[in-house]
Amino acid sequence: MNSDVAISVENLSKVYRIMGATKPPDTFRDALVGAGASFGKKLAALAKGDAYAAIGGDMEDFWALKDVSFEVKRGEAVGVIGRNGAGKSTLLKILSRITEPTEGRVRINGRVASLLEVGTGFHDELTGRENIFLNGAILGMSRAEIRAKFDEIVAFSGVEKFIDTPVKRYSSGMRVRLAFAVAAHLEPEILIVDEVLAVGDAEFQKKCLGKMQDVSGEGRTVFFVSHNLSAVKRLCSSGILLSNGAVRVPLGHLGNVIDVYQAEMKPASEGNDFPYLGDNEFGSIEIWCFEIVRSSNSDSSDADILQIKGLAKRKKSTPINVGVDVFTADGEHLLRSMCTDSQEFIDSNGVEGDFHIKLSMPLNLINNGSYKVRLISSAHQAGWLIPPGEGPALTLWVDRLFNVSPYWTRARPGLIAPQLSWLDS
Amino acid sequence: MPESTSTLENGAKPHPGRHFTIIEPGRTASNYWRDLWRFRELFLVLAWRDVTVRYKQSIIGVGWALIRPLLTMVVFTVIFGRIAGLPSPGGVPYTIMVFAAMLPWFLFSSLLGDASGSVAGAGGMISKIYYPRLINPFAKSIVSLIDFSISLALLAVLMVAYAFAPDWRVLFLPVFILLAVAAAMGPALLLAALNVRYRDFRFIVPFIIQFGLYVSPVGFSSAVVPEAWRWVYGLNPLVAVIEGFRWCLLRGEAQLGLWVLPGLGVVALMMWAGLAYFKRTERTFADVI
């Protein structure tokens, strides 16, 4: 293993056996009753010759993680993003050794501390002082280490006056502050953090984020799972997106990962009820289909094809025009393009009757990220058939290959990222 | 920090030396005992927590460790010794005979009760951090051992009061204390692991304890058991433990014979079964708890 790799994950999978339709038994009595019932069922299945049902019963395999691989470099701060159920927690539990993987291997190079919760093991009857030692030991600090940092921890928590009071008399805020103060003073080489920042008041959260930033600033590796995108943005420079237990966007620049995540979080069917109808006194339009057809030559990053199918009818001589508006993930209007920009549709006076048109998106112009493409249509200079912002929309994800030049190796800042001509005069 | 933790002073860090971790299926099981040793400081801290909490929560604190065996002893002495007139062999005061048997019995029952619920009771920790789960039942057992030492001191006071001194046999007492711990921890580990998956196993523990009191020679002497039934009676490991305690403390006034050996076999079998089952299931605790 390369010495500047802190965490290396290879083909990690985790399967949970879950009951198909029925709930797993919570008590032994239920299990016995269930065993009796399923024994009968299995006998019946055997009698029918259905060997599979006889051995398998109602159990189903649920792959919480499937074939996940990535490498975290030493000193890198990685944000793990994904919806609920994407496999984030399972990944964290495996990295923290709380549960074992079913397949695959993880290699961790360095002293690890995982923080899946603040205040794990806190006991109400014990004083603040005693809980600092208890919680510290649970998080993997030695007694000598805790004693050395004790004053700092107490000062950070701001509960000096109550340090010898049982924590059952603390307010929930004080409790969280004390717990977080202990956690913030962990000094591992690799820190694995779950959504613990969701607790506590905003002010204290800020303080903790700052403290953790110090941690990552000192060359420590941070592996951070959160729904709080702004916390992830503050703390991490790279990200990985999980979806249904698999890697959706590989570990890379955080901005790209967040763009895809935000695009996917929006409902996919937004405004897309087909056929989509538009009508005014100059004409009518029916959109049957508006979709992305990936470029057949996927090696070249120069085109993603959009296709539009529909029916246009002129009521007068006014030509009917179809186009798209493209917006960035932040909602900024990037461009508008109409089919009559091209010679073909100048010649045909827009669209008429059954039409099937394609648009090639210039991916060597647009920067990496996610974009919203919204269909528009008008009777030429006479009024909208499908006004801007109301038509069906698509999400376009641009993840270009950096094969323009061997020197262009990573995403560039800016709304667009065209390859311009540089001349040596 | 309270004095009670000063025993931790020389404990090493749980993560010493070079840190290179490999996580793969079956890995936890292969490094099991080494891992357990690495987490010894956590064991000590959890034991300290349980002891502190136990004596903090109650108004009379340490008093509880004295009151329970003392009251039971009074009841046994009055009802069986005086009213029922059961014999006490070899001129040993009946009170001391009962108390010598009560000590291992309370040690056994509190170990079984506390340790068997320890894992299910630590759900918060189990689902949030990694450590060998075997630490939970053993850390809990420290509380029972401290209660036991307090009762042992009480016995010493009683012996002075009755002017009854044990002889050289008392030196063998640690052997039987260990036997009592082993007899309790075997079933406790099995029940602790089962309790995680099936919570109704916790109802079995009070039953075992209640039933155990009737088949163990706490309020009576094994002499009342007919010769023919001794081998069956001896299957109860508590017989060997309790008669062993009497042998050590009452100058050899005890019913020990080869017929207690099956009980030792039961201890070994339960210990093996408990440990094996606990080890096999513990890596799924976090998934089912």
mmCIF file of C-alpha atoms in Angstrom, chain A residues 338-350:
data_model
loop_
_atom_site.group_PDB
_atom_site.id
_atom_site.type_symbol
_atom_site.label_atom_id
_atom_site.label_comp_id
_atom_site.label_asym_id
_atom_site.label_seq_id
_atom_site.Cartn_x
_atom_site.Cartn_y
_atom_site.Cartn_z
ATOM 1 C CA MET A 338 -33.720 27.926 -30.848
ATOM 2 C CA CYS A 339 -33.921 25.371 -33.639
ATOM 3 C CA THR A 340 -34.225 28.170 -36.195
ATOM 4 C CA ASP A 341 -30.608 29.089 -35.357
ATOM 5 C CA SER A 342 -29.669 26.303 -37.740
ATOM 6 C CA GLN A 343 -29.888 26.523 -41.504
ATOM 7 C CA GLU A 344 -32.053 23.423 -41.757
ATOM 8 C CA PHE A 345 -34.869 25.057 -39.773
ATOM 9 C CA ILE A 346 -34.421 28.413 -41.466
ATOM 10 C CA ASP A 347 -35.147 26.613 -44.694
ATOM 11 C CA SER A 348 -38.146 24.748 -43.329
ATOM 12 C CA ASN A 349 -39.584 27.776 -41.493
ATOM 13 C CA GLY A 350 -39.465 26.169 -38.073
#
